[in-house]
Amino acid sequence: MRKRSLTAATTLAVLFSSAALAATPAVADSTQLLPVRQTGDIVVDAVHQQVFISDPLNGKIVVTDYTGKVVKQLTTNLSGVDGLELSADSGTLYAAVQDLDAIAVIDTATDTETGRYEVGDKPRSVALAGGRLWFGYGGAAEGNLGSVDLAAEDHKVTLDQDGNSWYAAPLLDAAPGSNTLVAGAPSQSPAVLASYDVSSGTPAQLATTREAGSNLGDFQVTPDGQNVVVASGAPYYQQVFRTSDLNEAGKYVTDAYPNSVAIAADGTLAAGISGSYEPDVYIFKPGSGEAVRTYDFPNTGTTSGSDLLARGGLAWDPNGSRLFAVTSNSEGAYSLRVLDAPTKAASTVTVDAPATAPRAKQLTVKGKVASKVAVPAGTKLTVTRTDLESPQGKALAAAVTKADGTFSFTDTPPAGGKVKYTVAYAGDADHAADSGSDTVEVSRAKPTLTVNNNGKVYTYGKDVTFTAHLGKTYTNRTVEIWADPFGGDKPNKLVKSGKVNSDGNLSVTLDLKRDTKVTAKFKGDSRYQPASAASTVGAKVSVSTSVSNHYKTKYTWNHTYYFFHKTKNPLITTKMSYYPGRAQKFQFEVYYQGRWYPGDPAYFKLGSDGVSKVNITGDHGQDVGWRFRVRSSYINSASGDTVNSTTHGAWKYFTFTQ
């Protein structure tokens, strides 16, 4: 007997900590739900390939891998945790814990807290500069700067290091290894920005400005320490200021309500906005004022606008190969989006072929490779022709781009029917790969041949009649019907062969216990090509589910519910059509605020008799009053074989009482 632990808290935690049952491959953009109610800061640890995201409202730090999958949650005494800073060697994470007037010290190799510095009131942000750990702290009208001497054995904490107190705890940033610290007043209008020389351990103000827009959301110092890029609600672009005198030195044009800045080690800039109907993230190469790429996030909520980028919600993998973005939807659900190869300009390959063409006659195909960064003239493109003679595709001579990105080539198609031309651009260091295709309908004498029932799914053991229909031909009127049940132990078999009747039909009846591909074959004649037509149908499994160990059943909440005392474990028994290695998918869900939320499913092997018993264990005292349901299913492929079609058993509903 297998065991499955179930509590309401566990079910909901699984829901909010994973967007999918399977991890998205790291080679493509991916998205995972985050188990947070708010986000404060995000940093990337390239050494251990993990991402840290603080949640001030829940008082925790969420740790994900590079696909965004949550691997750990640090929740011990971190109430109000906000700003994060990673040491130069990525070995230590520093976290400002506002409600506890402290800075937590976390070992990134084990993701465990190893120490804590008691500092000033409500530290909000942290930054490393001049060999010290600096922090912005203070309540309303009492904002100030403090530092921790990391070189001192006692890690001495010094407060009140800025004579000009801030209205609130300032945000801080500094370039790696720099002696220049930049501070800014968050959410203030006009935004105040100040720069300091902290090489002596005492901040010596270099400059200050009130020209950094209004409603400051985020800023970051460039890797060389010479400039700071600022995102404020207004103006509608990311401003650039010199750190030495805070005079404006440029801008990156985005759109309304800038709220995020992230700069890669090579100077590539990711600029973000809080925009429901505009691109959310803009990528700028070093020295360029025009975005090489933009990202417009989808809408996963219930309003018309897209998901919104969180304030300060961007962070780079230091090598610039990935950009991490935290977003939220209208329902308050947060996600971590992993954008791969964001520095490469998006490319679009369009292909334009004639709609129709005669067989064995030359035709011309045209197209274009478009990108914000022009593709070099003379770039070779892979061309593939796919037709009845080459269903897997045949490579043709490469097409070559002109200066404007256009291309053209000629071909003489040897086969009729649909002929597809696919043109692929491999990309380069500055461009993402892409491909495009178009089809040509090439004339050729081809008979009509069909088999009915394609795509239908039947109950287990159903007798089904298949009819092959042959249209006009010249001399040959013979059709073969083959049946190929799924599974390696059953061969493809000729089940009937003969001449079609006066209506052009030939039929056979099959007893379906597996998914089956039924193929009609016509060998052709002197005026018509050979042809085949296939119909793939599904056969469900037989599945039943029973519940035991309950003390009563009752029809309520529109279903029959099984009632369990909190001291009893539900026993779920499933009977399913057997196949070697087959497992049933066991699902459970919890009802919460008008919706059923899925827990993490599991697969349990069937016995040779087709029976699987699952005992649901756990502290059911936590589950009293919650409503649950379970279901046993056969999932094609995931259940261990591909012999039958996905079949879901009936939901069984239950609850716990004292």
XYZ file of C-alpha atoms in Angstrom:
658
model
C 0.000 0.000 0.000
C 1.257 3.456 -0.913
C 0.948 6.508 1.338
C 0.144 10.078 0.415
C 0.432 12.929 2.945
C -2.304 15.552 2.610
C -3.098 18.780 4.449
C -4.801 21.950 3.289
C -1.701 24.009 4.036
C 0.503 21.662 2.040
C -1.855 21.689 -0.935
C -1.986 25.472 -1.136
C 1.782 25.774 -0.643
C 2.363 23.478 -3.604
C -0.030 25.536 -5.701
C 1.693 28.829 -5.052
C 5.239 27.531 -5.291
C 5.161 25.882 -8.724
C 3.678 26.984 -12.018
C 3.926 23.559 -13.622
C 4.537 19.939 -12.731
C 7.570 19.761 -15.013
C 10.407 22.255 -15.100
C 10.712 24.385 -18.208
C 13.983 23.833 -20.084
C 16.580 26.499 -19.336
C 17.290 27.047 -23.025
C 14.052 28.977 -23.547
C 12.157 31.730 -21.762
C 10.286 30.241 -18.814
C 7.891 31.332 -16.086
C 7.200 29.987 -12.591
C 4.778 31.168 -9.913
C 6.360 32.610 -6.774
C 4.972 31.867 -3.287
C 5.029 35.541 -2.259
C 2.532 38.304 -1.526
C 4.957 41.155 -2.171
C 8.516 41.560 -3.451
C 11.224 43.829 -2.104
C 14.439 42.994 -3.945
C 15.996 40.391 -6.260
C 19.638 39.317 -6.635
C 21.288 36.599 -8.725
C 23.951 34.222 -7.419
C 25.812 32.987 -10.511
C 28.209 30.780 -8.547
C 25.418 28.584 -7.201
C 22.989 29.426 -10.029
C 20.212 30.595 -7.776
C 18.016 33.659 -7.417
C 17.018 35.311 -4.127
C 13.737 37.262 -3.871
C 12.656 38.985 -0.665
C 9.035 39.145 0.469
C 8.601 41.848 3.149
C 4.914 41.082 3.700
C 5.442 37.392 4.432
C 8.858 37.927 6.032
C 10.796 35.444 3.936
C 13.360 35.048 1.166
C 12.435 32.755 -1.705
C 15.283 30.880 -3.419
C 14.838 29.616 -6.991
C 17.026 27.898 -9.534
C 17.800 29.370 -12.951
C 14.495 28.111 -14.393
C 12.561 29.954 -11.677
C 11.655 26.785 -9.799
C 11.475 27.369 -6.044
C 14.121 25.282 -4.263
C 13.949 26.767 -0.770
C 12.185 29.379 1.358
C 14.021 31.151 4.177
C 11.363 32.034 6.728
C 13.076 32.147 10.120
C 12.542 35.520 11.814
C 12.781 37.723 8.691
C 9.785 39.979 9.252
C 9.851 42.894 6.811
C 12.918 41.645 4.905
C 13.582 43.951 1.963
C 16.915 44.980 0.401
C 19.433 42.297 -0.596
C 23.147 42.440 -1.434
C 25.497 39.673 -2.559
C 29.172 39.600 -1.616
C 31.772 39.859 -4.378
C 32.482 36.115 -4.226
C 28.744 35.279 -4.101
C 29.370 33.424 -0.850
C 27.281 35.667 1.404
C 23.878 37.275 1.065
C 23.088 40.319 3.220
C 19.401 41.054 3.854
C 17.893 44.156 5.489
C 15.228 43.022 7.977
C 13.155 46.124 8.703
C 10.894 44.932 11.510
C 13.790 43.493 13.508
C 16.252 46.416 13.043
C 18.846 43.975 11.748
C 20.804 42.718 8.772
C 20.725 38.963 8.265
C 23.860 37.202 6.998
C 23.149 34.138 4.835
C 25.554 31.494 3.527
C 24.633 31.030 -0.151
C 26.224 27.580 -0.387
C 23.716 26.171 2.112
C 21.080 28.939 2.026
C 21.111 29.158 5.795
C 21.484 32.170 8.077
C 24.863 32.288 9.814
C 24.679 35.587 11.664
C 22.920 38.876 12.185
C 23.991 42.491 12.689
C 21.903 44.615 15.014
C 21.652 48.010 13.293
C 19.530 51.153 13.239
C 15.763 51.530 13.020
C 14.097 49.814 10.051
C 16.981 49.111 7.626
C 15.567 48.982 4.113
C 18.495 48.599 1.736
C 22.087 47.353 1.748
C 25.108 47.950 -0.514
C 28.807 47.064 -0.467
C 31.238 49.940 -1.053
C 34.635 50.985 0.264
C 35.112 47.675 2.077
C 32.003 48.196 4.216
C 28.409 47.073 4.156
C 26.253 50.200 3.993
C 22.588 50.345 4.854
C 19.803 52.899 4.577
C 17.605 52.988 7.647
C 15.163 55.089 9.655
C 11.480 55.836 9.973
C 9.533 58.860 8.721
C 11.683 62.033 8.694
C 14.554 60.058 10.268
C 16.245 58.396 7.298
C 20.014 58.021 7.521
C 23.052 55.970 6.496
C 24.906 53.390 8.532
C 27.648 50.870 7.886
C 29.116 47.588 9.096
C 32.904 47.286 9.129
C 33.292 43.842 7.608
C 37.061 43.922 8.088
C 36.785 44.425 11.849
C 36.711 41.322 13.979
C 33.660 42.566 15.867
C 31.957 43.844 12.684
C 31.434 47.242 14.255
C 28.187 48.993 13.338
C 28.257 52.778 12.874
C 25.026 54.799 12.663
C 24.093 58.393 11.748
C 26.745 58.696 9.043
C 24.894 61.229 6.907
C 24.472 64.636 8.500
C 21.603 65.469 6.152
C 18.891 63.092 7.323
C 16.606 61.629 4.694
C 12.849 61.790 4.856
C 12.815 57.973 5.004
C 15.297 55.117 4.767
C 17.090 55.660 1.439
C 17.781 53.086 -1.242
C 21.508 52.385 -1.815
C 23.684 51.072 -4.617
C 27.337 50.956 -5.622
C 29.385 49.417 -8.396
C 31.272 46.237 -7.410
C 34.551 47.170 -5.684
C 33.727 50.878 -5.852
C 34.326 53.591 -3.242
C 31.333 55.584 -4.502
C 27.953 55.056 -2.853
C 24.687 56.403 -4.285
C 21.558 56.931 -2.207
C 18.038 57.824 -3.306
C 14.734 58.636 -1.640
C 12.168 56.014 -2.701
C 8.661 57.042 -3.777
C 9.446 60.730 -3.186
C 8.575 63.664 -5.463
C 10.752 65.285 -6.491
C 13.196 62.395 -6.129
C 16.348 63.189 -4.159
C 19.617 61.544 -5.171
C 23.019 61.828 -3.469
C 26.487 60.384 -4.108
C 29.276 59.819 -1.573
C 32.947 58.938 -1.424
C 33.102 56.219 1.267
C 36.748 55.234 0.891
C 37.554 56.534 4.406
C 34.681 54.688 6.079
C 32.829 57.973 6.533
C 30.568 59.130 3.674
C 31.822 62.368 2.117
C 29.056 63.764 -0.041
C 30.111 64.354 -3.646
C 26.848 65.753 -4.982
C 23.104 65.854 -4.545
C 20.220 66.529 -6.918
C 16.465 66.908 -6.866
C 16.222 66.422 -10.652
C 15.833 62.652 -10.601
C 12.152 62.793 -11.542
C 9.270 61.959 -9.254
C 8.291 58.817 -7.392
C 11.700 57.127 -7.481
C 11.316 53.396 -8.069
C 14.785 52.015 -8.680
C 18.339 52.919 -9.678
C 21.645 51.191 -10.326
C 25.226 52.355 -10.635
C 27.006 51.313 -13.842
C 29.741 48.664 -13.471
C 32.475 51.281 -13.957
C 31.002 53.437 -11.163
C 30.878 56.506 -13.409
C 27.104 56.819 -13.820
C 23.854 55.947 -12.128
C 20.714 55.056 -14.101
C 17.450 56.084 -12.451
C 13.875 54.818 -12.921
C 11.241 57.202 -11.581
C 7.539 57.291 -12.332
C 8.258 60.420 -14.354
C 9.866 61.381 -16.678
C 8.932 58.570 -19.051
C 12.503 57.395 -19.576
C 15.394 56.130 -17.471
C 17.665 59.075 -16.602
C 21.468 58.834 -16.433
C 23.494 60.937 -13.963
C 27.254 61.132 -13.406
C 28.056 59.902 -9.916
C 30.784 62.545 -9.496
C 28.485 65.587 -9.741
C 24.992 64.098 -10.410
C 24.630 66.130 -13.560
C 22.392 64.468 -16.134
C 24.473 62.532 -18.677
C 21.912 60.857 -20.924
C 18.729 58.846 -20.992
C 17.212 55.555 -22.129
C 13.800 56.094 -23.690
C 11.173 53.567 -22.572
C 7.566 54.545 -21.764
C 5.274 55.705 -18.986
C 6.093 54.882 -15.353
C 9.672 53.572 -15.297
C 10.191 51.443 -12.191
C 13.203 49.167 -12.705
C 16.846 49.186 -13.789
C 19.324 46.312 -14.097
C 22.792 46.581 -15.632
C 24.843 43.566 -16.721
C 28.586 43.325 -16.135
C 29.293 44.422 -19.714
C 27.066 47.493 -19.375
C 24.007 46.097 -21.139
C 20.973 47.788 -19.614
C 17.541 46.334 -18.892
C 15.025 49.120 -18.275
C 11.548 48.301 -17.019
C 8.247 50.115 -16.639
C 4.921 49.525 -14.936
C 2.850 49.392 -18.114
C -0.310 47.416 -18.772
C -0.452 48.020 -22.508
C 3.151 48.738 -23.519
C 6.326 46.641 -23.623
C 7.466 46.019 -20.038
C 11.235 45.603 -20.488
C 13.641 47.328 -22.886
C 17.166 46.017 -23.575
C 19.899 48.530 -24.495
C 23.386 47.560 -25.627
C 26.266 49.586 -24.082
C 26.507 53.009 -25.717
C 23.204 52.684 -27.593
C 20.122 54.789 -26.931
C 17.801 52.537 -28.938
C 16.401 49.338 -27.485
C 17.698 46.266 -29.252
C 14.861 44.156 -27.876
C 11.646 44.554 -25.882
C 9.481 42.180 -23.868
C 5.722 42.571 -23.451
C 4.495 40.238 -20.722
C 1.218 38.336 -21.179
C -1.927 38.785 -19.129
C -2.386 35.968 -16.600
C -5.009 37.806 -14.549
C -8.610 38.808 -15.133
C -8.236 42.425 -16.256
C -7.495 43.619 -19.776
C -3.949 44.790 -19.045
C -0.872 42.587 -19.009
C 1.020 41.415 -15.927
C 3.065 44.229 -14.370
C 6.780 44.329 -13.687
C 7.507 44.677 -9.955
C 9.367 47.774 -8.725
C 13.076 46.951 -8.870
C 12.069 43.577 -10.294
C 14.916 43.061 -12.775
C 18.245 41.276 -12.243
C 20.885 39.903 -14.603
C 22.853 36.735 -14.548
C 26.297 38.436 -14.374
C 27.377 37.058 -17.755
C 24.349 38.615 -19.420
C 22.952 35.341 -20.747
C 19.744 35.590 -18.710
C 17.538 38.313 -17.348
C 15.223 37.610 -14.412
C 11.995 39.598 -14.060
C 9.437 39.539 -11.234
C 5.861 40.257 -12.318
C 2.419 40.278 -10.742
C -1.069 39.947 -12.170
C -4.414 41.484 -11.247
C -5.101 38.619 -8.833
C -1.982 39.329 -6.780
C -0.091 36.268 -8.064
C 3.636 36.838 -8.556
C 5.824 35.104 -11.131
C 9.518 34.893 -11.906
C 10.168 35.150 -15.637
C 13.513 33.897 -16.939
C 14.438 35.579 -20.232
C 17.203 33.731 -22.078
C 19.627 35.460 -24.461
C 17.909 38.848 -23.995
C 20.834 40.762 -25.484
C 20.270 39.233 -28.897
C 18.002 41.251 -31.167
C 14.827 39.407 -32.097
C 14.779 38.252 -35.712
C 11.766 37.482 -37.894
C 11.987 35.378 -41.050
C 9.097 35.756 -43.490
C 8.684 33.515 -46.539
C 6.437 34.229 -49.528
C 5.860 31.415 -52.020
C 3.286 31.292 -54.858
C -0.117 29.997 -53.817
C -0.159 27.438 -56.643
C 2.320 26.085 -59.170
C 2.525 23.303 -61.790
C 4.553 20.218 -60.940
C 8.053 19.971 -62.487
C 8.039 23.688 -63.397
C 10.379 26.288 -61.877
C 8.968 28.641 -59.244
C 10.429 31.541 -57.235
C 10.253 31.953 -53.433
C 10.941 35.338 -51.811
C 11.334 36.505 -48.226
C 13.043 38.724 -45.692
C 14.982 38.537 -42.430
C 13.954 41.531 -40.294
C 15.568 42.739 -37.069
C 16.148 46.001 -35.191
C 19.836 45.256 -35.681
C 20.353 44.795 -39.409
C 21.386 41.309 -40.531
C 24.623 41.505 -42.571
C 24.328 41.228 -46.345
C 25.482 37.846 -47.623
C 24.146 35.911 -44.635
C 23.391 32.321 -45.662
C 19.978 30.884 -44.843
C 19.099 27.190 -44.705
C 16.347 26.193 -47.143
C 14.344 22.977 -46.772
C 11.636 21.611 -49.060
C 9.081 19.224 -47.549
C 6.744 17.283 -49.876
C 5.283 13.830 -50.510
C 8.583 12.523 -51.804
C 10.554 14.076 -48.935
C 8.191 14.139 -45.932
C 11.124 14.675 -43.564
C 12.409 17.552 -45.650
C 15.070 17.902 -48.331
C 17.875 20.462 -48.058
C 18.150 22.854 -50.995
C 20.864 25.346 -51.884
C 21.262 28.096 -49.289
C 19.531 31.440 -49.817
C 21.593 34.599 -49.279
C 20.403 37.917 -47.842
C 20.804 41.267 -49.559
C 21.684 44.513 -47.779
C 18.030 45.128 -46.865
C 17.588 41.585 -45.506
C 15.574 40.293 -48.475
C 16.313 37.019 -50.262
C 14.935 34.888 -53.115
C 15.591 31.476 -54.667
C 14.155 29.218 -57.368
C 13.159 25.570 -57.245
C 11.497 22.949 -59.441
C 9.199 20.832 -57.245
C 9.259 17.153 -58.262
C 6.146 16.142 -56.303
C 2.625 17.476 -56.205
C 0.306 18.302 -53.344
C 1.361 20.644 -50.541
C 5.004 21.587 -50.825
C 6.455 23.567 -47.913
C 9.543 25.754 -48.123
C 11.177 26.485 -44.765
C 13.897 29.122 -44.479
C 15.944 29.174 -41.256
C 18.297 31.853 -39.946
C 20.779 30.418 -37.425
C 21.381 33.751 -35.677
C 24.722 35.061 -34.445
C 26.220 36.882 -31.480
C 23.864 39.823 -32.046
C 20.743 38.127 -33.385
C 18.376 35.441 -32.141
C 17.613 32.553 -34.492
C 14.293 32.303 -36.299
C 12.651 30.476 -39.164
C 9.665 30.951 -41.421
C 7.800 28.895 -43.984
C 5.184 29.045 -46.707
C 3.402 26.385 -48.741
C 2.634 25.901 -52.419
C -0.186 23.776 -53.762
C 1.456 21.864 -56.644
C -0.789 20.201 -59.210
C -0.688 16.396 -59.569
C -3.222 13.664 -60.216
C -4.065 12.259 -56.836
C -6.946 10.013 -55.843
C -9.314 10.705 -52.993
C -8.834 8.272 -50.125
C -10.271 8.598 -46.621
C -10.851 6.559 -43.498
C -13.564 7.594 -41.043
C -13.429 7.989 -37.247
C -10.066 9.764 -37.107
C -9.489 11.455 -33.742
C -12.446 9.822 -32.005
C -12.043 8.196 -28.595
C -14.058 5.138 -27.576
C -14.771 3.263 -24.386
C -12.719 0.175 -23.600
C -13.745 -2.882 -25.672
C -16.044 -0.987 -28.085
C -16.761 -2.602 -31.506
C -16.100 0.094 -34.099
C -16.660 -0.025 -37.850
C -14.046 1.661 -40.051
C -14.860 2.537 -43.647
C -12.284 3.427 -46.286
C -13.588 5.489 -49.175
C -11.791 5.647 -52.531
C -12.687 8.302 -55.068
C -12.281 8.212 -58.831
C -9.394 6.126 -60.193
C -8.490 4.677 -63.616
C -8.214 0.870 -63.382
C -7.345 -0.214 -59.872
C -10.217 -0.313 -57.294
C -8.497 -2.419 -54.603
C -7.877 -1.024 -51.111
C -6.037 -2.540 -48.156
C -6.999 -1.746 -44.535
C -4.273 -2.149 -41.884
C -4.703 -1.934 -38.104
C -1.755 -1.041 -35.883
C -2.602 -1.214 -32.152
C -0.381 0.925 -29.938
C 2.312 -0.935 -28.013
C 5.411 -2.762 -29.190
C 3.912 -6.197 -28.556
C 1.200 -5.843 -31.225
C 2.275 -5.683 -34.895
C 0.701 -3.718 -37.704
C -1.702 -6.198 -39.317
C -3.598 -6.389 -42.599
C -7.218 -6.834 -41.497
C -8.977 -6.600 -44.869
C -8.186 -6.297 -48.549
C -10.607 -6.127 -51.468
C -12.366 -4.080 -54.091
C -14.508 -1.190 -52.948
C -18.253 -1.396 -53.613
C -20.151 0.705 -56.091
C -20.065 3.614 -53.613
C -16.295 3.354 -53.310
C -16.388 1.934 -49.754
C -14.680 -0.953 -47.946
C -15.436 -1.584 -44.244
C -14.112 -3.641 -41.331
C -15.171 -3.895 -37.654
C -12.535 -3.897 -34.893
C -12.775 -4.599 -31.144
C -10.899 -1.616 -29.634
C -8.955 -2.160 -26.436
C -5.992 0.061 -27.333
C -5.372 3.238 -29.258
C -5.152 2.122 -32.857
C -3.961 3.572 -36.153
C -6.087 2.357 -39.047
C -4.516 2.946 -42.472
C -6.085 2.567 -45.914
C -3.609 1.994 -48.750
C -4.132 2.358 -52.486
C -1.274 1.121 -54.674
C -2.108 3.388 -57.581
C -2.477 2.902 -61.288
C -1.221 4.446 -64.505
C -3.072 7.747 -64.045
C -3.264 8.137 -60.278
C -0.601 8.173 -57.637
C -0.341 5.668 -54.829
C -2.049 7.041 -51.749
C -2.729 6.235 -48.152
C -5.044 7.665 -45.543
C -4.911 7.075 -41.830
C -7.346 7.331 -38.974
C -5.999 7.196 -35.448
C -8.575 6.501 -32.772
C -8.333 6.254 -29.029
C -9.468 3.564 -26.647
C -9.942 4.540 -23.037
C -9.085 2.324 -20.111
C -11.584 0.957 -17.660
C -11.158 2.785 -14.334
C -13.110 2.738 -11.079
C -12.363 4.289 -7.693
C -13.694 3.389 -4.256
C -13.274 5.022 -0.833
C -13.120 3.330 2.566
C -12.502 4.050 6.296
C -15.178 6.795 6.335
C -17.933 6.829 8.932
C -20.708 8.155 6.699
C -21.597 9.548 3.288
C -23.843 12.503 2.596
C -24.966 14.395 -0.483
C -23.924 17.990 0.136
C -22.271 20.826 -1.734
C -23.728 19.302 -4.962
C -21.780 16.051 -4.529
C -21.752 12.897 -2.434
C -19.124 13.411 0.282
C -17.340 10.820 2.384
C -16.945 11.957 6.008
C -13.872 10.924 7.994
C -12.953 11.387 11.608
C -9.675 13.275 11.891
C -8.072 10.121 13.329
C -8.833 8.067 10.207
C -6.828 7.930 6.982
C -8.865 7.697 3.779
C -8.082 4.556 1.755
C -8.561 5.036 -1.988
C -8.729 1.869 -4.086
C -8.401 2.109 -7.862
C -9.130 -0.647 -10.372
C -7.789 -0.020 -13.900
C -7.151 -1.958 -17.119
C -3.705 -3.493 -16.646
C -0.644 -3.067 -18.846
C 2.966 -3.884 -17.804
C 4.536 -0.974 -15.952
C 1.315 1.027 -15.892
C 0.733 3.555 -13.113
C -2.323 5.533 -12.172
C -2.143 9.301 -11.701
C -3.463 10.185 -8.269
C -4.703 13.761 -7.937
C -6.117 15.645 -5.011
C -7.501 19.121 -4.697
C -8.587 21.405 -1.866
C -11.525 23.792 -2.003
C -10.665 27.350 -1.014
C -12.624 30.592 -1.485
C -14.863 29.298 -4.252
C -12.223 27.404 -6.252
C -10.629 23.974 -6.320
C -6.850 24.225 -6.044
C -4.710 21.294 -7.205
C -2.090 19.700 -5.041
C 1.037 17.980 -6.325
C -0.085 14.755 -8.108
C 1.681 11.439 -7.794
C 1.832 8.251 -9.836
C 1.307 4.838 -8.236
C 2.045 1.513 -9.954
C -0.804 -0.902 -10.580
C -0.557 -4.413 -9.314
C -0.749 -7.261 -11.822
C -4.467 -7.378 -10.993
C -4.816 -3.746 -12.023
C -5.414 -2.582 -8.425
C -3.723 0.361 -6.706
C -4.421 1.330 -3.092
C -3.433 4.729 -1.707
C -3.641 5.526 1.987
C -3.874 9.279 2.573
C -1.885 10.011 5.721
C -1.092 13.205 7.580
C -2.157 15.289 10.536
C -5.815 15.464 9.613
C -6.509 17.638 12.619
C -5.302 20.445 10.339
C -7.820 19.364 7.706
C -11.025 19.516 9.745
C -13.572 21.636 7.901
C -11.649 21.626 4.609
C -13.178 20.035 1.529
C -11.067 17.691 -0.589
C -11.488 15.594 -3.678
C -9.373 12.871 -5.311
C -9.326 11.308 -8.732
C -7.506 8.413 -10.365
C -6.565 8.756 -14.024
C -4.646 7.078 -16.774
C -2.467 9.679 -18.534
C -1.118 8.669 -21.908
C 2.693 8.452 -21.678
C 2.933 9.813 -18.125
C 1.283 6.659 -16.718
C 4.144 4.557 -18.084
C 2.856 3.617 -21.530
C 1.137 5.069 -24.609
C -1.209 2.186 -25.268
C -4.496 3.882 -24.346
C -6.033 7.331 -24.424
C -6.071 9.546 -21.368
C -8.942 8.525 -19.128
C -10.079 10.313 -15.990
C -11.968 8.531 -13.275
C -14.733 10.184 -11.296
C -13.888 12.629 -8.523
C -14.418 11.346 -5.014
C -15.209 14.051 -2.452
C -14.433 13.901 1.243
C -13.940 15.987 4.357
C -12.732 15.573 7.935
C -14.581 16.178 11.183
C -13.585 16.075 14.806
